[in-house]
Amino acid sequence: MSDTTNQARQTAPTFDFDFHGPALDTIFDDYEVMHRECPVSWSDRYGGFWTLTRHADVHAAEHDWDTFSVAPSMILPSFGTDRPLIPLDIDPPSLTPYRQILLPFFTPQKMDALLPRTHELARELLDAVEGQEVFDAAPYCRMLPAMVFGEYCGFPMEDAAQFDVWVDDIVFARSDDETVARQAADEVYDYFRDLIAQRRRSPGPDVISALLAADHAGRPLTDDEMLDICYLLFVAGLETTAGTIRAGLWYLGQHADALALLADDISRVPAATEEFLRALSPVQAMARTLKRDTVIDGIEMKAGDRVVLAFGAANRDPERFECPYDVRLDRESNPHTAFGAGAHRCLGSNLARREVNVALAEMILRHTRFELAEPAPWHGIGPLLLRPLR
Ligand code: HEM
């Protein structure tokens, strides 16, 4: 670390910001303090990083990829691998051919075609707990996205229970023990290596077979590229959506008036989904690395410094949102950054939105009134016990 870097960090405001695991219990209190006292600050966690909390700063950084690089990785701490996650960890212009390959898989039309099956699967999952006085909704939140996306991608669904274990180890255990995440990541890469080889022998109507036939600026994808794409789809596509469904049910289970509003008019669910994404997104922050020196809010930052874009804080920025700490299911203007923005804006947002809408709507149609039976965190993978009410 150079002397100037040291000086900048010594004089800059510090805030021990964390955005994983139990830290999520109090993260909204942190945002309140950070917005008020230190919208740009330094944290020593995870090797050290600057945090940006203002909507305007996060948005500007997302669009300035000449300064804010996604290499070596957006993910902090890592998802158990030093390999690039494609396309997440690739800067423009190399990013473009990868997005051109992936975008057609996620068009609104293709995602609409998955809706009937999504409704069907949601009803089946609810049937399985029908009649219980209290039931755990966590499997519903997790299984629905895993089944819809797994089927679409051609991941063998008989392995769904194993997927759950891997995702837990990679996404949730990584900030405590990196070896757990690394071990799981190795297993996932081996799994996809085999699956790609199988699809090469007998292609089907699935995403992996389409990747095998894809054109990357005039050449096929290499096996490594396919592997790195599959790994990202696996870790990006399941827990994120599951977390949003959970957060929505968690909130509705404690706010009878909000639940009644949706039960009276189910067409309000998509606006509610946007508000859950804004206020309670499972992806609270992602990182960049500075390609060159820059100054934000009068603070000098150096090339090589990590910068965390706190999407969750941007989504509660009082300069951008009226009453940002209120969850308003009919919020009219909701320019949240839950899916990021700019070159890397989430490719799965069309799918995620539909899955959350269906999951919430089917639950409400089945149980017009329910409550949280036991306190539970809004985030994570633990039980979410719901009690249907008559
Ligand atoms: C509620 C659920 C989801 C949330 C909150 C979410 C959030 C995000 C965020 C914040 C980014 C980074 C954007 C940026 O830095 O600008 C991202 C990227 C990405 N997401 Fe999602 N995501 C969700 C669901 C999904 C699903 C279902 C998929 C489907 C496979 C998916 C696939 C991806 C991919 C491939 C990228 C990388 C895009 C790129 O680097 O160009 N996501 N997501």
Short mmCIF file of C-alpha atoms and ligand atoms in Angstrom, two decimals:
data_model
loop_
_atom_site.label_atom_id
_atom_site.label_comp_id
_atom_site.label_asym_id
_atom_site.label_seq_id
_atom_site.Cartn_x
_atom_site.Cartn_y
_atom_site.Cartn_z
CA MET A 1 0.00 0.00 0.00
CA SER A 2 1.48 3.40 -0.96
CA ASP A 3 1.88 6.25 1.54
CA THR A 4 -0.78 8.33 -0.18
CA THR A 5 -3.24 5.46 0.00
CA ASN A 6 -2.49 5.07 3.67
CA GLN A 7 -3.06 8.76 4.27
CA ALA A 8 -6.38 8.79 2.41
CA ARG A 9 -7.62 5.84 4.44
CA GLN A 10 -6.43 7.31 7.71
CA THR A 11 -8.26 10.57 7.19
CA ALA A 12 -11.39 9.17 5.52
CA PRO A 13 -14.45 8.24 7.56
CA THR A 14 -14.51 4.58 8.53
CA PHE A 15 -17.53 2.39 9.00
CA ASP A 16 -17.20 -1.32 9.74
CA PHE A 17 -19.69 -2.21 7.03
CA ASP A 18 -20.62 -5.85 6.48
CA PHE A 19 -23.25 -7.23 4.13
CA HIS A 20 -23.32 -10.96 4.80
CA GLY A 21 -25.05 -13.38 7.18
CA PRO A 22 -26.05 -12.01 10.59
CA ALA A 23 -24.91 -8.52 9.52
CA LEU A 24 -28.10 -8.37 7.46
CA ASP A 25 -30.13 -8.28 10.71
CA THR A 26 -28.97 -4.73 11.38
CA ILE A 27 -27.90 -3.56 7.94
CA PHE A 28 -30.78 -1.09 7.55
CA ASP A 29 -29.76 0.64 10.79
CA ASP A 30 -26.24 0.83 9.33
CA TYR A 31 -27.53 2.51 6.17
CA GLU A 32 -29.36 5.11 8.20
CA VAL A 33 -26.13 6.03 10.02
CA MET A 34 -24.01 5.86 6.88
CA HIS A 35 -26.35 8.10 4.87
CA ARG A 36 -26.40 10.61 7.68
CA GLU A 37 -22.76 10.56 8.75
CA CYS A 38 -20.54 8.93 6.13
CA PRO A 39 -22.08 8.20 2.73
CA VAL A 40 -18.59 7.23 1.54
CA SER A 41 -16.47 5.31 4.05
CA TRP A 42 -13.69 2.78 4.50
CA SER A 43 -14.14 -0.71 5.99
CA ASP A 44 -11.27 -3.10 6.86
CA ARG A 45 -13.37 -6.20 6.24
CA TYR A 46 -12.66 -8.70 3.48
CA GLY A 47 -9.25 -7.21 2.71
CA GLY A 48 -10.53 -3.62 2.90
CA PHE A 49 -12.93 -1.63 0.73
CA TRP A 50 -14.63 1.72 0.23
CA THR A 51 -18.42 1.70 0.52
CA LEU A 52 -20.70 3.87 -1.62
CA THR A 53 -24.20 4.27 -0.20
CA ARG A 54 -25.75 7.11 -2.21
CA HIS A 55 -28.02 6.16 -5.09
CA ALA A 56 -26.29 8.75 -7.31
CA ASP A 57 -22.77 7.47 -6.48
CA VAL A 58 -23.73 3.81 -6.99
CA HIS A 59 -25.45 4.63 -10.26
CA ALA A 60 -22.49 6.66 -11.53
CA ALA A 61 -20.01 3.90 -10.61
CA GLU A 62 -22.15 1.26 -12.38
CA HIS A 63 -21.94 3.27 -15.60
CA ASP A 64 -18.24 4.19 -15.40
CA TRP A 65 -16.52 0.91 -16.25
CA ASP A 66 -13.37 2.75 -17.35
CA THR A 67 -12.83 3.54 -13.66
CA PHE A 68 -14.76 0.80 -11.82
CA SER A 69 -13.70 -2.62 -13.07
CA VAL A 70 -15.51 -5.86 -12.28
CA ALA A 71 -12.19 -7.76 -12.43
CA PRO A 72 -10.90 -9.69 -10.57
CA SER A 73 -14.43 -10.20 -9.19
CA MET A 74 -17.64 -8.47 -8.21
CA ILE A 75 -18.14 -11.02 -5.47
CA LEU A 76 -16.67 -10.22 -2.08
CA PRO A 77 -15.77 -12.53 -0.37
CA SER A 78 -15.47 -14.92 -3.30
CA PHE A 79 -17.95 -17.62 -4.25
CA GLY A 80 -15.23 -20.19 -3.43
CA THR A 81 -13.37 -19.81 -6.72
CA ASP A 82 -10.65 -17.73 -8.33
CA ARG A 83 -12.02 -18.45 -11.79
CA PRO A 84 -13.92 -15.56 -13.45
CA LEU A 85 -17.70 -15.71 -13.20
CA ILE A 86 -18.85 -15.13 -16.77
CA PRO A 87 -20.17 -12.57 -17.64
CA LEU A 88 -20.20 -10.98 -14.16
CA ASP A 89 -16.44 -10.54 -13.84
CA ILE A 90 -15.74 -9.43 -17.42
CA ASP A 91 -15.44 -5.73 -18.33
CA PRO A 92 -16.71 -4.21 -21.58
CA PRO A 93 -15.92 -4.60 -24.43
CA SER A 94 -15.09 -8.32 -23.86
CA LEU A 95 -18.41 -8.57 -21.98
CA THR A 96 -20.54 -7.87 -25.08
CA PRO A 97 -20.31 -11.23 -26.92
CA TYR A 98 -21.14 -13.12 -23.72
CA ARG A 99 -24.22 -11.00 -23.08
CA GLN A 100 -25.23 -11.41 -26.72
CA ILE A 101 -25.20 -15.17 -26.20
CA LEU A 102 -27.10 -15.07 -22.89
CA LEU A 103 -29.68 -12.32 -23.48
CA PRO A 104 -31.86 -14.40 -25.87
CA PHE A 105 -32.37 -17.01 -23.11
CA PHE A 106 -34.03 -14.43 -20.87
CA THR A 107 -36.37 -12.42 -23.14
CA PRO A 108 -39.76 -11.44 -21.67
CA GLN A 109 -41.44 -13.72 -24.26
CA LYS A 110 -39.39 -16.78 -23.23
CA MET A 111 -39.95 -16.02 -19.56
CA ASP A 112 -43.71 -15.60 -20.16
CA ALA A 113 -43.73 -19.08 -21.66
CA LEU A 114 -42.51 -20.44 -18.29
CA LEU A 115 -45.44 -18.89 -16.39
CA PRO A 116 -47.95 -21.77 -16.65
CA ARG A 117 -45.37 -24.24 -15.37
CA THR A 118 -44.33 -21.81 -12.60
CA HIS A 119 -47.95 -21.55 -11.40
CA GLU A 120 -48.32 -25.32 -11.56
CA LEU A 121 -45.15 -25.95 -9.54
CA ALA A 122 -46.13 -23.32 -6.95
CA ARG A 123 -49.51 -25.00 -6.45
CA GLU A 124 -47.91 -28.41 -6.12
CA LEU A 125 -45.51 -27.10 -3.47
CA LEU A 126 -48.43 -25.53 -1.58
CA ASP A 127 -50.46 -28.75 -1.86
CA ALA A 128 -47.63 -30.55 -0.08
CA VAL A 129 -48.18 -28.44 3.08
CA GLU A 130 -51.95 -28.03 2.72
CA GLY A 131 -53.96 -28.52 5.92
CA GLN A 132 -51.04 -27.93 8.29
CA GLU A 133 -51.74 -25.52 11.11
CA VAL A 134 -48.25 -24.08 10.77
CA PHE A 135 -45.95 -24.79 7.86
CA ASP A 136 -42.40 -23.91 6.92
CA ALA A 137 -42.47 -21.68 3.83
CA ALA A 138 -38.67 -21.72 3.39
CA PRO A 139 -38.73 -24.82 1.11
CA TYR A 140 -41.43 -23.12 -1.01
CA CYS A 141 -39.23 -20.03 -1.41
CA ARG A 142 -36.23 -22.12 -2.39
CA MET A 143 -37.70 -24.96 -4.40
CA LEU A 144 -39.82 -22.88 -6.76
CA PRO A 145 -36.92 -20.94 -8.39
CA ALA A 146 -34.71 -24.03 -8.31
CA MET A 147 -37.33 -26.10 -10.15
CA VAL A 148 -38.34 -23.47 -12.71
CA PHE A 149 -34.82 -22.39 -13.57
CA GLY A 150 -33.37 -25.88 -13.18
CA GLU A 151 -35.85 -27.32 -15.66
CA TYR A 152 -35.25 -24.45 -18.08
CA CYS A 153 -31.47 -24.85 -17.94
CA GLY A 154 -31.63 -28.62 -18.13
CA PHE A 155 -30.10 -29.19 -14.68
CA PRO A 156 -31.24 -32.69 -13.61
CA MET A 157 -33.90 -32.05 -10.98
CA GLU A 158 -33.20 -35.28 -9.15
CA ASP A 159 -30.07 -33.42 -7.98
CA ALA A 160 -32.07 -30.49 -6.53
CA ALA A 161 -31.34 -31.42 -2.90
CA GLN A 162 -27.62 -31.47 -3.68
CA PHE A 163 -27.92 -28.04 -5.40
CA ASP A 164 -29.39 -26.67 -2.18
CA VAL A 165 -26.42 -27.89 -0.14
CA TRP A 166 -23.90 -26.47 -2.62
CA VAL A 167 -25.62 -23.09 -2.86
CA ASP A 168 -25.78 -22.84 0.94
CA ASP A 169 -22.08 -23.57 1.23
CA ILE A 170 -21.11 -21.18 -1.55
CA VAL A 171 -23.44 -18.26 -0.90
CA PHE A 172 -24.12 -18.40 2.83
CA ALA A 173 -21.11 -20.05 4.48
CA ARG A 174 -18.40 -18.14 2.60
CA SER A 175 -17.97 -15.23 4.96
CA ASP A 176 -17.38 -17.61 7.91
CA ASP A 177 -15.25 -20.30 6.33
CA GLU A 178 -13.85 -20.01 2.86
CA THR A 179 -12.77 -23.67 2.76
CA VAL A 180 -16.41 -24.77 2.83
CA ALA A 181 -17.22 -22.56 -0.16
CA ARG A 182 -14.10 -23.74 -2.03
CA GLN A 183 -14.91 -27.39 -1.51
CA ALA A 184 -18.49 -26.88 -2.72
CA ALA A 185 -17.30 -24.80 -5.70
CA ASP A 186 -14.91 -27.60 -6.77
CA GLU A 187 -17.79 -30.07 -6.65
CA VAL A 188 -20.06 -27.77 -8.67
CA TYR A 189 -17.39 -27.31 -11.36
CA ASP A 190 -16.93 -31.11 -11.57
CA TYR A 191 -20.68 -31.55 -11.78
CA PHE A 192 -21.03 -29.08 -14.66
CA ARG A 193 -17.96 -30.51 -16.43
CA ASP A 194 -19.79 -33.85 -16.56
CA LEU A 195 -23.11 -32.27 -17.56
CA ILE A 196 -21.51 -30.33 -20.43
CA ALA A 197 -19.83 -33.55 -21.66
CA GLN A 198 -23.18 -35.36 -21.50
CA ARG A 199 -24.99 -32.61 -23.44
CA ARG A 200 -22.22 -32.63 -26.03
CA ARG A 201 -22.93 -36.35 -26.58
CA SER A 202 -26.72 -35.90 -26.62
CA PRO A 203 -27.94 -32.29 -26.96
CA GLY A 204 -31.46 -31.33 -25.85
CA PRO A 205 -33.71 -28.26 -25.75
CA ASP A 206 -31.86 -26.72 -22.79
CA VAL A 207 -29.52 -23.82 -22.02
CA ILE A 208 -26.35 -25.93 -21.80
CA SER A 209 -27.01 -27.46 -25.23
CA ALA A 210 -27.61 -23.94 -26.58
CA LEU A 211 -24.29 -22.80 -25.08
CA LEU A 212 -22.56 -25.66 -26.91
CA ALA A 213 -23.97 -24.36 -30.19
CA ALA A 214 -23.40 -20.66 -29.40
CA ASP A 215 -21.36 -18.26 -31.47
CA HIS A 216 -18.88 -16.11 -29.52
CA ALA A 217 -17.78 -13.47 -32.03
CA GLY A 218 -17.22 -16.09 -34.73
CA ARG A 219 -16.03 -19.05 -32.63
CA PRO A 220 -17.63 -21.58 -30.26
CA LEU A 221 -17.36 -21.07 -26.50
CA THR A 222 -14.49 -22.99 -24.92
CA ASP A 223 -15.26 -25.62 -22.29
CA ASP A 224 -13.84 -23.31 -19.62
CA GLU A 225 -16.09 -20.45 -20.71
CA MET A 226 -19.16 -22.70 -20.66
CA LEU A 227 -18.20 -23.94 -17.23
CA ASP A 228 -17.77 -20.41 -15.88
CA ILE A 229 -21.15 -19.37 -17.32
CA CYS A 230 -22.92 -22.42 -15.83
CA TYR A 231 -21.34 -21.75 -12.45
CA LEU A 232 -22.56 -18.16 -12.46
CA LEU A 233 -26.10 -19.07 -13.58
CA PHE A 234 -26.19 -21.65 -10.81
CA VAL A 235 -25.12 -19.28 -8.04
CA ALA A 236 -26.92 -16.18 -9.40
CA GLY A 237 -30.24 -17.71 -10.36
CA LEU A 238 -31.48 -19.59 -7.32
CA GLU A 239 -30.80 -17.98 -3.95
CA THR A 240 -31.45 -14.42 -5.16
CA THR A 241 -35.02 -15.13 -6.21
CA ALA A 242 -35.62 -17.42 -3.23
CA GLY A 243 -34.45 -14.61 -0.93
CA THR A 244 -36.90 -12.12 -2.44
CA ILE A 245 -39.85 -14.51 -2.12
CA ARG A 246 -38.84 -15.12 1.49
CA ALA A 247 -38.55 -11.41 2.25
CA GLY A 248 -41.99 -10.77 0.74
CA LEU A 249 -43.68 -13.53 2.75
CA TRP A 250 -41.80 -12.49 5.87
CA TYR A 251 -43.14 -8.96 5.51
CA LEU A 252 -46.70 -9.97 4.63
CA GLY A 253 -46.76 -12.41 7.55
CA GLN A 254 -46.34 -9.42 9.87
CA HIS A 255 -48.44 -6.80 8.11
CA ALA A 256 -52.06 -7.93 7.85
CA ASP A 257 -53.08 -4.64 6.20
CA ALA A 258 -50.54 -5.10 3.40
CA LEU A 259 -51.59 -8.72 2.92
CA ALA A 260 -55.26 -7.68 2.78
CA LEU A 261 -54.43 -5.06 0.15
CA LEU A 262 -52.94 -7.74 -2.10
CA ALA A 263 -55.61 -10.33 -1.31
CA ASP A 264 -58.30 -7.80 -2.30
CA ASP A 265 -56.59 -7.11 -5.60
CA ILE A 266 -54.02 -9.67 -6.68
CA SER A 267 -53.01 -7.47 -9.63
CA ARG A 268 -51.13 -5.35 -7.09
CA VAL A 269 -48.54 -8.10 -6.57
CA PRO A 270 -46.02 -6.95 -9.22
CA ALA A 271 -45.77 -3.48 -7.61
CA ALA A 272 -45.33 -5.18 -4.23
CA THR A 273 -42.54 -7.33 -5.68
CA GLU A 274 -40.73 -4.15 -6.81
CA GLU A 275 -41.02 -2.74 -3.31
CA PHE A 276 -39.69 -5.93 -1.73
CA LEU A 277 -36.79 -5.81 -4.19
CA ARG A 278 -36.10 -2.22 -3.20
CA ALA A 279 -36.44 -2.54 0.55
CA LEU A 280 -35.42 -6.15 1.24
CA SER A 281 -33.23 -7.34 -1.64
CA PRO A 282 -31.12 -10.44 -0.97
CA VAL A 283 -28.24 -8.83 -2.92
CA GLN A 284 -27.28 -5.91 -0.72
CA ALA A 285 -23.88 -5.12 -2.25
CA MET A 286 -21.33 -6.05 -4.90
CA ALA A 287 -17.75 -4.95 -5.46
CA ARG A 288 -15.67 -3.20 -8.08
CA THR A 289 -11.91 -2.53 -8.26
CA LEU A 290 -10.55 0.87 -9.25
CA LYS A 291 -8.64 0.91 -12.53
CA ARG A 292 -7.36 4.40 -11.83
CA ASP A 293 -7.20 6.96 -9.03
CA THR A 294 -10.46 8.74 -8.42
CA VAL A 295 -12.09 11.15 -5.97
CA ILE A 296 -15.58 10.63 -4.57
CA ASP A 297 -17.12 13.00 -2.05
CA GLY A 298 -13.70 14.65 -1.66
CA ILE A 299 -12.08 11.33 -0.72
CA GLU A 300 -9.09 10.23 -2.76
CA MET A 301 -9.15 6.59 -3.78
CA LYS A 302 -6.31 4.75 -5.47
CA ALA A 303 -6.09 2.39 -8.42
CA GLY A 304 -6.40 -1.15 -7.06
CA ASP A 305 -8.71 -0.19 -4.15
CA ARG A 306 -11.87 -2.28 -3.81
CA VAL A 307 -15.15 -0.34 -3.83
CA VAL A 308 -18.41 -1.85 -2.63
CA LEU A 309 -21.57 -0.61 -4.32
CA ALA A 310 -24.18 -0.91 -1.58
CA PHE A 311 -27.28 -1.47 -3.73
CA GLY A 312 -29.39 -1.92 -0.60
CA ALA A 313 -28.26 1.44 0.75
CA ALA A 314 -28.86 3.15 -2.59
CA ASN A 315 -32.37 1.72 -2.43
CA ARG A 316 -32.95 3.45 0.91
CA ASP A 317 -31.30 6.74 0.01
CA PRO A 318 -33.51 9.55 1.32
CA GLU A 319 -32.21 11.77 -1.48
CA ARG A 320 -33.78 9.37 -4.02
CA PHE A 321 -36.78 7.78 -2.30
CA GLU A 322 -39.55 9.37 -0.31
CA CYS A 323 -39.81 7.75 3.16
CA PRO A 324 -37.25 5.10 2.15
CA TYR A 325 -37.67 3.08 5.35
CA ASP A 326 -41.41 2.59 4.80
CA VAL A 327 -42.43 -0.43 2.77
CA ARG A 328 -45.13 0.97 0.47
CA LEU A 329 -46.60 -1.74 -1.70
CA ASP A 330 -48.16 0.83 -4.00
CA ARG A 331 -45.04 3.04 -4.34
CA GLU A 332 -45.51 4.81 -7.64
CA SER A 333 -41.97 5.62 -8.71
CA ASN A 334 -39.55 2.88 -7.77
CA PRO A 335 -36.20 3.25 -9.58
CA HIS A 336 -34.46 0.70 -7.35
CA THR A 337 -31.07 -0.80 -8.11
CA ALA A 338 -31.79 -4.33 -6.87
CA PHE A 339 -30.81 -5.68 -10.29
CA GLY A 340 -27.86 -3.31 -10.65
CA ALA A 341 -27.60 -1.04 -13.67
CA GLY A 342 -25.37 -0.36 -16.64
CA ALA A 343 -23.31 -2.93 -18.51
CA HIS A 344 -23.88 -5.75 -16.02
CA ARG A 345 -27.54 -5.21 -15.21
CA CYS A 346 -28.98 -8.54 -14.07
CA LEU A 347 -29.73 -10.82 -17.00
CA GLY A 348 -32.25 -12.81 -14.98
CA SER A 349 -34.53 -9.94 -13.90
CA ASN A 350 -37.36 -10.96 -16.28
CA LEU A 351 -37.30 -14.44 -14.79
CA ALA A 352 -36.81 -13.33 -11.19
CA ARG A 353 -39.72 -10.87 -11.29
CA ARG A 354 -42.09 -13.48 -12.72
CA GLU A 355 -41.05 -16.14 -10.21
CA VAL A 356 -41.52 -13.79 -7.25
CA ASN A 357 -44.88 -12.56 -8.59
CA VAL A 358 -46.16 -16.10 -9.03
CA ALA A 359 -44.84 -17.30 -5.67
CA LEU A 360 -46.47 -14.43 -3.78
CA ALA A 361 -49.73 -14.53 -5.74
CA GLU A 362 -50.19 -18.30 -5.40
CA MET A 363 -49.51 -18.13 -1.66
CA ILE A 364 -52.02 -15.30 -1.22
CA LEU A 365 -54.68 -17.01 -3.37
CA ARG A 366 -54.26 -20.14 -1.26
CA HIS A 367 -54.12 -18.39 2.13
CA THR A 368 -55.71 -14.96 1.98
CA ARG A 369 -54.70 -14.43 5.60
CA PHE A 370 -51.59 -15.76 7.29
CA GLU A 371 -49.13 -14.69 9.93
CA LEU A 372 -45.54 -15.38 10.87
CA ALA A 373 -45.80 -18.11 13.50
CA GLU A 374 -42.36 -17.46 14.99
CA PRO A 375 -39.86 -14.62 14.67
CA ALA A 376 -37.45 -15.28 11.81
CA PRO A 377 -34.89 -13.19 9.94
CA TRP A 378 -36.02 -11.63 6.67
CA HIS A 379 -32.98 -13.15 4.94
CA GLY A 380 -31.13 -16.46 4.80
CA ILE A 381 -32.12 -20.09 4.62
CA GLY A 382 -33.60 -20.85 8.04
CA PRO A 383 -37.24 -21.83 8.63
CA LEU A 384 -39.99 -19.33 7.88
CA LEU A 385 -42.98 -20.62 9.79
CA LEU A 386 -46.35 -19.36 8.56
CA ARG A 387 -49.74 -19.90 10.16
CA PRO A 388 -52.77 -19.66 7.83
CA LEU A 389 -55.70 -17.84 9.50
CA ARG A 390 -59.40 -18.38 8.93
C1 HEM B 1 -34.43 -11.29 -7.20
C2 HEM B 1 -33.51 -11.96 -7.82
C3 HEM B 1 -32.23 -11.38 -8.34
C4 HEM B 1 -31.51 -10.30 -7.92
C5 HEM B 1 -31.85 -9.35 -6.79
C6 HEM B 1 -30.35 -10.21 -8.78
C7 HEM B 1 -29.38 -9.22 -8.69
C8 HEM B 1 -28.31 -9.09 -9.54
C9 HEM B 1 -27.33 -8.05 -9.47
C10 HEM B 1 -27.32 -6.94 -8.42
C11 HEM B 1 -26.45 -8.24 -10.48
C12 HEM B 1 -25.23 -7.38 -10.78
C13 HEM B 1 -25.66 -6.20 -11.60
C14 HEM B 1 -24.67 -5.09 -11.65
O1 HEM B 1 -23.59 -5.14 -11.07
O2 HEM B 1 -25.02 -4.09 -12.29
C15 HEM B 1 -26.86 -9.42 -11.19
C16 HEM B 1 -26.22 -9.94 -12.30
C17 HEM B 1 -26.58 -11.10 -12.91
N1 HEM B 1 -27.69 -11.87 -12.63
FE1 HEM B 1 -29.09 -11.50 -11.24
N2 HEM B 1 -30.38 -11.23 -9.69
C18 HEM B 1 -31.50 -11.97 -9.46
C19 HEM B 1 -31.92 -13.09 -10.15
C20 HEM B 1 -31.25 -13.65 -11.20
C21 HEM B 1 -31.72 -14.80 -11.92
C22 HEM B 1 -33.01 -15.56 -11.67
C23 HEM B 1 -30.80 -15.06 -12.86
C24 HEM B 1 -30.92 -16.15 -13.86
C25 HEM B 1 -30.14 -16.92 -14.16
C26 HEM B 1 -29.74 -14.05 -12.74
C27 HEM B 1 -28.62 -13.98 -13.53
C28 HEM B 1 -27.69 -12.96 -13.48
C29 HEM B 1 -26.56 -12.87 -14.37
C30 HEM B 1 -26.20 -13.85 -15.47
C31 HEM B 1 -25.86 -11.71 -14.02
C32 HEM B 1 -24.59 -11.18 -14.64
C33 HEM B 1 -24.89 -10.12 -15.67
C34 HEM B 1 -23.63 -9.52 -16.24
O3 HEM B 1 -22.59 -9.57 -15.60
O4 HEM B 1 -23.67 -9.00 -17.37
N3 HEM B 1 -30.06 -13.22 -11.71
N4 HEM B 1 -28.01 -9.93 -10.62
#
